[in-house]
Every structure is written in C-alpha cells, then in structure tokens.
Coordinates of C-alpha atoms in Angstrom, one line a residue:
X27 CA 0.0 0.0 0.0
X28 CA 1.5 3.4 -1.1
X29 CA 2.1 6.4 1.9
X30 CA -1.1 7.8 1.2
X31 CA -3.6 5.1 1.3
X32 CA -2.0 4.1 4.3
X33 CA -2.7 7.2 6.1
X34 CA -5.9 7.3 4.6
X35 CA -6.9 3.3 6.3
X36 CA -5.0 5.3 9.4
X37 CA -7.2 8.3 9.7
X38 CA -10.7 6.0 8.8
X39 CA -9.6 3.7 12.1
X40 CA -9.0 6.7 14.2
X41 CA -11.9 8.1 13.0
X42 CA -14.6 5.3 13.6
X43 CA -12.7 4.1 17.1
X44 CA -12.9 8.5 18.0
X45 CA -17.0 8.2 17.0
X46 CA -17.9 5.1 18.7
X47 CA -15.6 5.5 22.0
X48 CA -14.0 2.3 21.1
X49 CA -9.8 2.0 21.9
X50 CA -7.8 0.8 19.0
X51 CA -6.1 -2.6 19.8
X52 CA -3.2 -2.1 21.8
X53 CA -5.0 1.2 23.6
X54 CA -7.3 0.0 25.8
X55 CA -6.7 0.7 29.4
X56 CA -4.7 3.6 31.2
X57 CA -2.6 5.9 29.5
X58 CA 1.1 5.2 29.3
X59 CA 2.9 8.2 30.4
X60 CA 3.7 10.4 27.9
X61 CA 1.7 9.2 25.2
X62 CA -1.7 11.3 24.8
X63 CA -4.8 10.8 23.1
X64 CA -4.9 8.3 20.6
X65 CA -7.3 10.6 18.1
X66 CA -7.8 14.1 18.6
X67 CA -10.9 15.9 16.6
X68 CA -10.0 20.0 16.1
X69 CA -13.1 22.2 15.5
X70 CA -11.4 24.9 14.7
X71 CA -7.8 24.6 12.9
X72 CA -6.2 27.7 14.5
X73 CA -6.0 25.4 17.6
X74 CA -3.9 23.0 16.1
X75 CA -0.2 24.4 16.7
X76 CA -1.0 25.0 20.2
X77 CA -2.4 21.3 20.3
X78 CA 1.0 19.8 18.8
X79 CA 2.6 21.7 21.4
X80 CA 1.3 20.1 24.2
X81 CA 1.3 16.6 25.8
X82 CA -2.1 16.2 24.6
X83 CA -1.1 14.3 21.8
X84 CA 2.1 12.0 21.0
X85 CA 3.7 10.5 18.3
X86 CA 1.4 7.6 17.9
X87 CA -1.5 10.1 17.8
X88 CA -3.8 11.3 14.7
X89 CA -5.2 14.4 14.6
X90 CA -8.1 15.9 12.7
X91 CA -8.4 19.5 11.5
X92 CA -10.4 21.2 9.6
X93 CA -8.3 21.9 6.0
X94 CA -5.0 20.7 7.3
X95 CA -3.1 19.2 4.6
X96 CA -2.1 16.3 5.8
X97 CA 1.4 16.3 7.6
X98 CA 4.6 13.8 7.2
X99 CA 6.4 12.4 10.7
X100 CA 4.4 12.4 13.6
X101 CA 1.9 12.8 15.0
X102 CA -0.2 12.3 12.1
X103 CA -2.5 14.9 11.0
X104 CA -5.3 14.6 8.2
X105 CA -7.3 17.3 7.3
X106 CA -10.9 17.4 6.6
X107 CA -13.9 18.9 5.2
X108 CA -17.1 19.4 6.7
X109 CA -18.0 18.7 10.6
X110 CA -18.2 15.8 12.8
X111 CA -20.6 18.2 15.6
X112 CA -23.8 18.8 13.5
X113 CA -26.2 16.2 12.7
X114 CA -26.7 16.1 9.4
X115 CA -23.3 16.9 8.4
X116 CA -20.7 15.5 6.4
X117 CA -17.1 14.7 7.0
X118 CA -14.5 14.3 3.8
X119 CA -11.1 13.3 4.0
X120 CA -8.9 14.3 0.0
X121 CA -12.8 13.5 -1.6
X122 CA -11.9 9.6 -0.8
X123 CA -13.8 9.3 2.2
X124 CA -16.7 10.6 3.2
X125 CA -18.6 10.1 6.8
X126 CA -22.3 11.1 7.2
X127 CA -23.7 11.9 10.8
X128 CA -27.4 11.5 12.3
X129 CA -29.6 11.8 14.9
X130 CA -30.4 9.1 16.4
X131 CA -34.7 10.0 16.3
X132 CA -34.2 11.0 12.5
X133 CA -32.0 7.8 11.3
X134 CA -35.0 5.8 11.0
X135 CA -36.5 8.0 8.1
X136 CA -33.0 8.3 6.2
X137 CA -31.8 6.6 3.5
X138 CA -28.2 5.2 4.4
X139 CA -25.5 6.5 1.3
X140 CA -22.5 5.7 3.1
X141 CA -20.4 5.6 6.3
X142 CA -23.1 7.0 9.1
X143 CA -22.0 7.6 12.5
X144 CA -25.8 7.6 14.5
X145 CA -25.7 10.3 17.5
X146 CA -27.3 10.6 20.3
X147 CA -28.1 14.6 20.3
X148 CA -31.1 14.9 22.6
X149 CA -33.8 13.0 24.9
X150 CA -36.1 12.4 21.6
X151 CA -32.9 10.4 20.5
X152 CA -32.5 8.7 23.9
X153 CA -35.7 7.7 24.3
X154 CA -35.9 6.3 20.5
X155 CA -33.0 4.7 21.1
X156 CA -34.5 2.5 24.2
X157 CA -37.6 2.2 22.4
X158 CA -36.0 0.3 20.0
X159 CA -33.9 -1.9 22.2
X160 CA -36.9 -3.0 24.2
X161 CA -38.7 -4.2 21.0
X162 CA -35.8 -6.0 19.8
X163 CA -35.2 -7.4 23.7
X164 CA -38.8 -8.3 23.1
X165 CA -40.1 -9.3 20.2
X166 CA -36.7 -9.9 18.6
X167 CA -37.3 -7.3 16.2
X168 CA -34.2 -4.9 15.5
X169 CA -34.5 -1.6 13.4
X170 CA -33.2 -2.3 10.2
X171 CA -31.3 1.4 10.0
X172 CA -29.7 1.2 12.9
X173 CA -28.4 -2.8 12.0
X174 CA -27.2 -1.5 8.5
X175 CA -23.4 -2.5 8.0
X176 CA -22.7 0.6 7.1
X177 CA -23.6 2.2 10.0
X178 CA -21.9 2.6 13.3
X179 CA -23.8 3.6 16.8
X180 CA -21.5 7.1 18.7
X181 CA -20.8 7.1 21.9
X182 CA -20.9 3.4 23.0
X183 CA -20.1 3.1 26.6
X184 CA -22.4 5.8 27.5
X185 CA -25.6 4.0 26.1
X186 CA -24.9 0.4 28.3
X187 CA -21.8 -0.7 26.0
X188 CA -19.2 -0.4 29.5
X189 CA -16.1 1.8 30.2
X190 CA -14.1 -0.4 27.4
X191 CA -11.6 2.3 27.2
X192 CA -13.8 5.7 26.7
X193 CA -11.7 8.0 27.8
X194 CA -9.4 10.7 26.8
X195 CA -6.6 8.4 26.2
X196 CA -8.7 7.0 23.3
X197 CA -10.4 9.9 21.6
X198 CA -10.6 14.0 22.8
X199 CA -12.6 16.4 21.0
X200 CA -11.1 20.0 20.9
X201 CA -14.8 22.2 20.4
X202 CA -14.3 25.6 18.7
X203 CA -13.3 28.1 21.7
X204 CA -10.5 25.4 22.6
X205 CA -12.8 23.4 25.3
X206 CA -12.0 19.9 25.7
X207 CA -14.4 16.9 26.0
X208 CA -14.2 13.3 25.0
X209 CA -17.5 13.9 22.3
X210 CA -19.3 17.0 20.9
X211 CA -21.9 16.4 23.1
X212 CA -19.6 15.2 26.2
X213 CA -19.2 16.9 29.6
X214 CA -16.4 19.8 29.7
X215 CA -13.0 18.0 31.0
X216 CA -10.6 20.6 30.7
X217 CA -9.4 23.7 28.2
X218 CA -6.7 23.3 25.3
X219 CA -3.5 23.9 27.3
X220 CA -4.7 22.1 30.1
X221 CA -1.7 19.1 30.4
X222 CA -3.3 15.1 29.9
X223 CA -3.2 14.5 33.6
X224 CA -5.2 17.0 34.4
X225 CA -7.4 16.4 31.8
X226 CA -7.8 12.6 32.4
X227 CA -7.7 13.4 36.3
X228 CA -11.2 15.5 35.3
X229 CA -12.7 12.3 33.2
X230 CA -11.5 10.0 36.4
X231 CA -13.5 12.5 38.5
X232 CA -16.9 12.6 36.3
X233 CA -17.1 9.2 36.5
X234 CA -17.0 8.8 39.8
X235 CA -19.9 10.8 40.6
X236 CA -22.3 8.0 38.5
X237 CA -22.6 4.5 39.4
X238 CA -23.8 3.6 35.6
X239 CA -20.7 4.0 33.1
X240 CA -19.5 7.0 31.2
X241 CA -21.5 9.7 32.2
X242 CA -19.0 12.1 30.4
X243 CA -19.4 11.0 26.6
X244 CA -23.4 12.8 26.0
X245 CA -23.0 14.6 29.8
X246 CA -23.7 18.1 27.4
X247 CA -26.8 15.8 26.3
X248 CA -28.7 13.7 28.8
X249 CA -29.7 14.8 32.4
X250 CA -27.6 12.1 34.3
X251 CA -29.9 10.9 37.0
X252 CA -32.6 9.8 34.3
X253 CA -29.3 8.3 32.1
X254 CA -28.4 6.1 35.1
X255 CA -32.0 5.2 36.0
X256 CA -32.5 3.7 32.3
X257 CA -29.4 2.0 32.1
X258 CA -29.7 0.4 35.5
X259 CA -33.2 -0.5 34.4
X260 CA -31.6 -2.5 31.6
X261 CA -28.8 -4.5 32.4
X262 CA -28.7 -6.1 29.1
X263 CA -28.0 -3.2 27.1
X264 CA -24.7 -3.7 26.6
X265 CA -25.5 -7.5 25.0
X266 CA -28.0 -5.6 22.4
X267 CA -25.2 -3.4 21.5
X268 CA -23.2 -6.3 20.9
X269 CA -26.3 -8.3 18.8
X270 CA -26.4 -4.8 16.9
X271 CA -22.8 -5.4 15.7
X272 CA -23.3 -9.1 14.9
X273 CA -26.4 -8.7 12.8
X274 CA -24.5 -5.6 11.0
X275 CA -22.0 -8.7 10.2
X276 CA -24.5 -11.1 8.9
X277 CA -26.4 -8.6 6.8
X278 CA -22.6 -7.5 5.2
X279 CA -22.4 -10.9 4.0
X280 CA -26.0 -10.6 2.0
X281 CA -27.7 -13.0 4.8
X282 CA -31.5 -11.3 5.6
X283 CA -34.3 -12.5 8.6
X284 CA -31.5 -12.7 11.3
X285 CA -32.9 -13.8 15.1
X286 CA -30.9 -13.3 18.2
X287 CA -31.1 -15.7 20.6
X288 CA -32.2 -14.1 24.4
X289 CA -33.9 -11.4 22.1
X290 CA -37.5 -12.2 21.2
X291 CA -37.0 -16.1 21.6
X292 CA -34.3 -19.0 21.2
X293 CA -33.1 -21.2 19.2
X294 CA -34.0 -24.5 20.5
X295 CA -37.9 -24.6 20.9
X296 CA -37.7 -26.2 24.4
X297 CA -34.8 -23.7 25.8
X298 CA -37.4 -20.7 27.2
X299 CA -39.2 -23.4 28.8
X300 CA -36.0 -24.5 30.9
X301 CA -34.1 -21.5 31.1
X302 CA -33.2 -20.1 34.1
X303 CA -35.0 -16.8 35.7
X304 CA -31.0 -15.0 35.1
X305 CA -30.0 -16.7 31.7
X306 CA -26.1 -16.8 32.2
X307 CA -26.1 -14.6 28.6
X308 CA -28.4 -12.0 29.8
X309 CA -26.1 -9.1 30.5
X310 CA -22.6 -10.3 29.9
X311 CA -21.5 -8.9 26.6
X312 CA -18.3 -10.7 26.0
X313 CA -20.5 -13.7 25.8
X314 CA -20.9 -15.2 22.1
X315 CA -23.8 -14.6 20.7
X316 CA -25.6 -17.4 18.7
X317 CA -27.6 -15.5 15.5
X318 CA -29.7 -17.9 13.3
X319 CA -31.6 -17.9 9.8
X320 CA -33.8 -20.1 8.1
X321 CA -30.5 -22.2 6.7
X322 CA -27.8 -22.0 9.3
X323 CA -27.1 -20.9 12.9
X324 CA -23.6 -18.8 13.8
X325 CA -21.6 -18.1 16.9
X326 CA -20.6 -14.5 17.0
X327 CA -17.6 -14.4 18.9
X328 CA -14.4 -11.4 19.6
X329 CA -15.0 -10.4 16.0
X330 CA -15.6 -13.4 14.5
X331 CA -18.4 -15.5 13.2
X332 CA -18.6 -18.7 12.8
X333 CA -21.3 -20.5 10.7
X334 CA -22.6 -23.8 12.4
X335 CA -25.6 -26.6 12.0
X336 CA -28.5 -25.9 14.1
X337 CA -27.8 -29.0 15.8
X338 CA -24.5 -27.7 17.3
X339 CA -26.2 -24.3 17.4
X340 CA -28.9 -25.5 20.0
X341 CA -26.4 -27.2 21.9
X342 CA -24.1 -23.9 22.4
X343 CA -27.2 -21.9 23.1
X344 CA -28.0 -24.0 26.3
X345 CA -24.2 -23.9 27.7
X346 CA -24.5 -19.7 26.6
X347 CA -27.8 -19.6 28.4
X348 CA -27.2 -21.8 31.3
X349 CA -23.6 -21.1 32.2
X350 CA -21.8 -24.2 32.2
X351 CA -21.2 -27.8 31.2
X352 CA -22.9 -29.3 34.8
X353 CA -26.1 -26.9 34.2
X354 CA -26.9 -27.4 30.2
X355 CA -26.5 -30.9 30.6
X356 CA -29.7 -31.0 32.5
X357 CA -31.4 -30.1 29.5
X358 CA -29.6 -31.6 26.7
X359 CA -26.9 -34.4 26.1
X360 CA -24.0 -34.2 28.0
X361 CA -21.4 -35.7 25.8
X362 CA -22.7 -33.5 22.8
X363 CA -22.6 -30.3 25.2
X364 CA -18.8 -31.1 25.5
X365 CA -17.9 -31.6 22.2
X366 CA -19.4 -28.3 21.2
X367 CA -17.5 -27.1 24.3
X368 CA -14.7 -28.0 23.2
X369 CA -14.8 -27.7 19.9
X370 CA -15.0 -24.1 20.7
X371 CA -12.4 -24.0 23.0
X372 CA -10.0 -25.0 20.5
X373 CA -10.7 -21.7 18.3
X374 CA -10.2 -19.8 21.7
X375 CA -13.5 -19.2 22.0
X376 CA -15.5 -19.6 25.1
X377 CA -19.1 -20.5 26.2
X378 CA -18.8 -20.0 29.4
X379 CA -19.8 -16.6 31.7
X380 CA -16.4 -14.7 32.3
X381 CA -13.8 -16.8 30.6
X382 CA -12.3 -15.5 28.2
X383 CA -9.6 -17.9 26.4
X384 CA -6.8 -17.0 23.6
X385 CA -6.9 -15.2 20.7
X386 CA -7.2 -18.3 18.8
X387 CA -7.5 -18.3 14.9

C-alpha cells in the first residue's frame, strides 16, 4: 500500500474508534505516560499548533483538522472537510472518504448513502434509542437502520456498552473556543493547554460521581440521573449493543431474517421453557452470541463469526444460556454439550460466563 492510502486506512480507524468510544487494539486501558490521546478531533484549525505543542497528543496520535493538509512524521495529522458536531453533516477526508452523521430520532427515516456515525443529540434520541432496544429485547425485532453495515452507533459506553476504554486516552474532541471533551456532546474535562493528567484526572473524576458507566461521553446531552435510572433498568444493554454489531456482520455478508437468541425467543424450541430466571447470557456482553436464519445458525464471537448446524447451534445456546457444562447438561446431552465445548475452545472461544480464552485463529 502506497504512503497515502496508508494514512488514509490510518485516519478511517482513528476516525470510527474517536466516533464510537472504542480504543484501537493495543489502547485499551490507562494511558502510558507520555503518550496522549490516541485521536484528537480539532473544531477549529487555528487550535492545532497549540495542540501539537502540548502533551495532549504524541507520536502515535492522529489528529483531525479542519483543511490541514495532511502532515509527514508524527503525530499524524489529516485534514478534513465538513463537521463531525452537526447532525446532518458531512465529514471528507482528500474526496476519498466521506462520513455522514445523524440523529439518532431521525435515522429511521433516512436513506443510508454511506459511512453514518448515529448520535445521540437529545432526549427524543434517547428515548428512541430505548424504544428500539426494548422491542428488539422483546419481540426480537431490530431496526433495520440502525443494523445497516454501514452504519456505526456514537458514543458506545455511554448507552450500556461499559467503560471499554472511553476515555481521553482513546479519543478527545477540541470544540471551537478550545474546550475539551471526550465527544461534541460530552461533559467539559478541561481547556486546550490544560496538560493530559489534568485532563484525564477530570474524566476519572466525572465518573465517579455515576454509578452507571461514562457519564461524560453525552453529559452536554442527557440529564444524568434519568441516564443512570435507564441503564440500570436495563442490564442487558450492553448485550444488544453487541447483537447490533453481529447482525451488521451477517447482513454485510447478504444474509436477511437474522434472530438473536435471548432477544424475542431461542433457538432451540424447548430452551425458554427451561431457562433459568437470570440466563447466564443475559447481561454479559463478552458472551458469544448465537444469531440464526432459516439455513444456518452462527456463533458470533471477539470479532468473528462462525457459521454452524442448528444441531450444534442448540447445543451452544443451552451452555451460553445456562452457564456451564454441569447446568446445560440438565437439558440436553451431555457428551454432545462437551464436544461443542470443546470444539470451541480449540478456536479460543469460550461459552462460558467470564472466561475468556486466547486469541485463537
């Protein structure tokens, strides 16, 4: 790949990990000292010298400002056209890339063109938002714009999705008088030429003051009390942002009339009948999720998705919805549950609530 596609498949990374509040691999967790934010979004370009002069960024950083021409050495910084603040508006990076945003309320009457990063702007968006995860959590019906695969959900941890790594150390936003937040619609957490500790010292602080995750990302947006009291009221959340992603996936590969199991009904006829008042697959998100179509079931697993027969499909549903080997095999065949098991296993993938295994293939 030549210099300048490469920064171009650069930039698009930082850009969609900076939209969704999602660290890059090998950025999740605290900061290392010295490193900044991984991808910084300028408002206004005049900002940008003062930002390379400060330990806000650092060489592995990418920046984003408005009409900068794009920059050799590092960090990194691509110039844009457009805004990534305004619903409605349009991003460009050199006429190769373009990224579309929405509300979330409005999304539902748009056509999808392209690369859409879906905002939450206001209440109306909020409460459409939940209004759509309760009718997919019951009825297993999921909004077909929101499950396009070109389409990407903002602001992740803040709507149930957990702190994975939503924090200044993965994405900043620098708004137009120089104020500094982690999303346009995120709670203040310092001014440019604040230093990163101070800044990250402020996110560290915000959150403590919530006891649901990432009240800074749409703090500008939401009233946090009624944030809190929705998220708490739905612990699965976090799982339907995860079926969103795996049903974007499917529908990628041209496969139609997707069902999640745990969201409007199971696989396996007789599993609702014998599963547990807390399925085991309920709330925890790193869980697989087993997706199924008229021909086929698949496991949806740390990225990956792996087609099975319905057979083995209703088998891994009961270990996903019971928990373990000893529980499932109340309800189906023991030695069948562990060959699925371990068949799994072998790909580093496990069925089991809070394992996590290797990387696998």
């Amino acid at each position: 790949m030549n210099g300048s596609g490469n920064r171009m498949s650069v930039a698009k990374r930082h850009l969609m990990s900076w939209g969704v509040g999602r660290a890059l691999p090998g950025r999740a967790g605290e900061p290392a000292a010295g490193t900044g934010a991984a991808t910084v979004v300028l408002e206004n370009a005049d900002h940008l010298a003062q930002l390379l002069g400060s330990d806000l960024v650092g060489p592995h950083s990418v920046i984003l400002s408005p009409g900068a021409p794009e920059t050799e050495g590092t960090p990194l910084v691509v110039g844009y056209e457009g805004s990534l603040s305004e619903p409605g508006g349009d991003l460009s990076i050199d006429d190769d890339f373009f990224l579309q945003s929405q509300d979330y309320a409005t999304s539902a009457y748009m056509s999808v063109i392209g690369a859409t990063l879906i905002r939450i702007t206001e209440e109306a968006d909020f409460e459409a938002f939940l209004a759509d995860a309760d009718r997919a959590r019951a009825e297993g019906e999921f909004a077909s714009f929101v499950t396009d695969p070109a389409v990407q959900l903002a602001d992740l941890s803040a709507l149930g999705g957990g702190p994975a790594g939503d924090g200044p150390a993965t994405r900043l936003w620098v708004g137009p008088e120089g104020e500094l937040s982690v999303s346009p619609g995120g709670s203040r957490i310092g001014t440019l030429g604040d230093s990163f500790a101070t800044v990250h010292a402020a996110w560290e602080y915000l959150n403590s003051t919530s006891d649901q995750p990432c009240p800074v990302s749409l703090g500008e947006v939401l009233p946090e009390p009624e944030r809190a009291a929705e998220l708490a009221a739905r612990p699965w959340l976090g799982r339907y942002l995860a079926a969103l992603n795996a049903v974007r996936e499917l529908r990628a590969r041209g496969l139609g009339e997707i069902r999640v199991s745990g969201f409007g009904g199971r696989l396996a006829p007789t599993s609702e009948a014998g599963e547990p008042t807390s399925p085991a697959d309920l709330t925890d998100a790193e869980l697989p999720l087993l997706l199924w179509t008229d021909e086929a079931a698949y496991l949806h697993a740390s990225g990956r998705t792996f087609r099975i027969n319905r057979s083995a499909g209703e088998l891994a549903e009961a270990l996903l919805v019971h928990g373990s080997l000893d529980a499932a095999a109340a309800h189906a065949d023991r030695d069948a549950l562990a060959r699925v098991e371990s068949s799994f296993a072998a790909a580093g993938v496990s069925l089991r609530s809070g394992e996590l295994l290797g990387a696998g293939k």
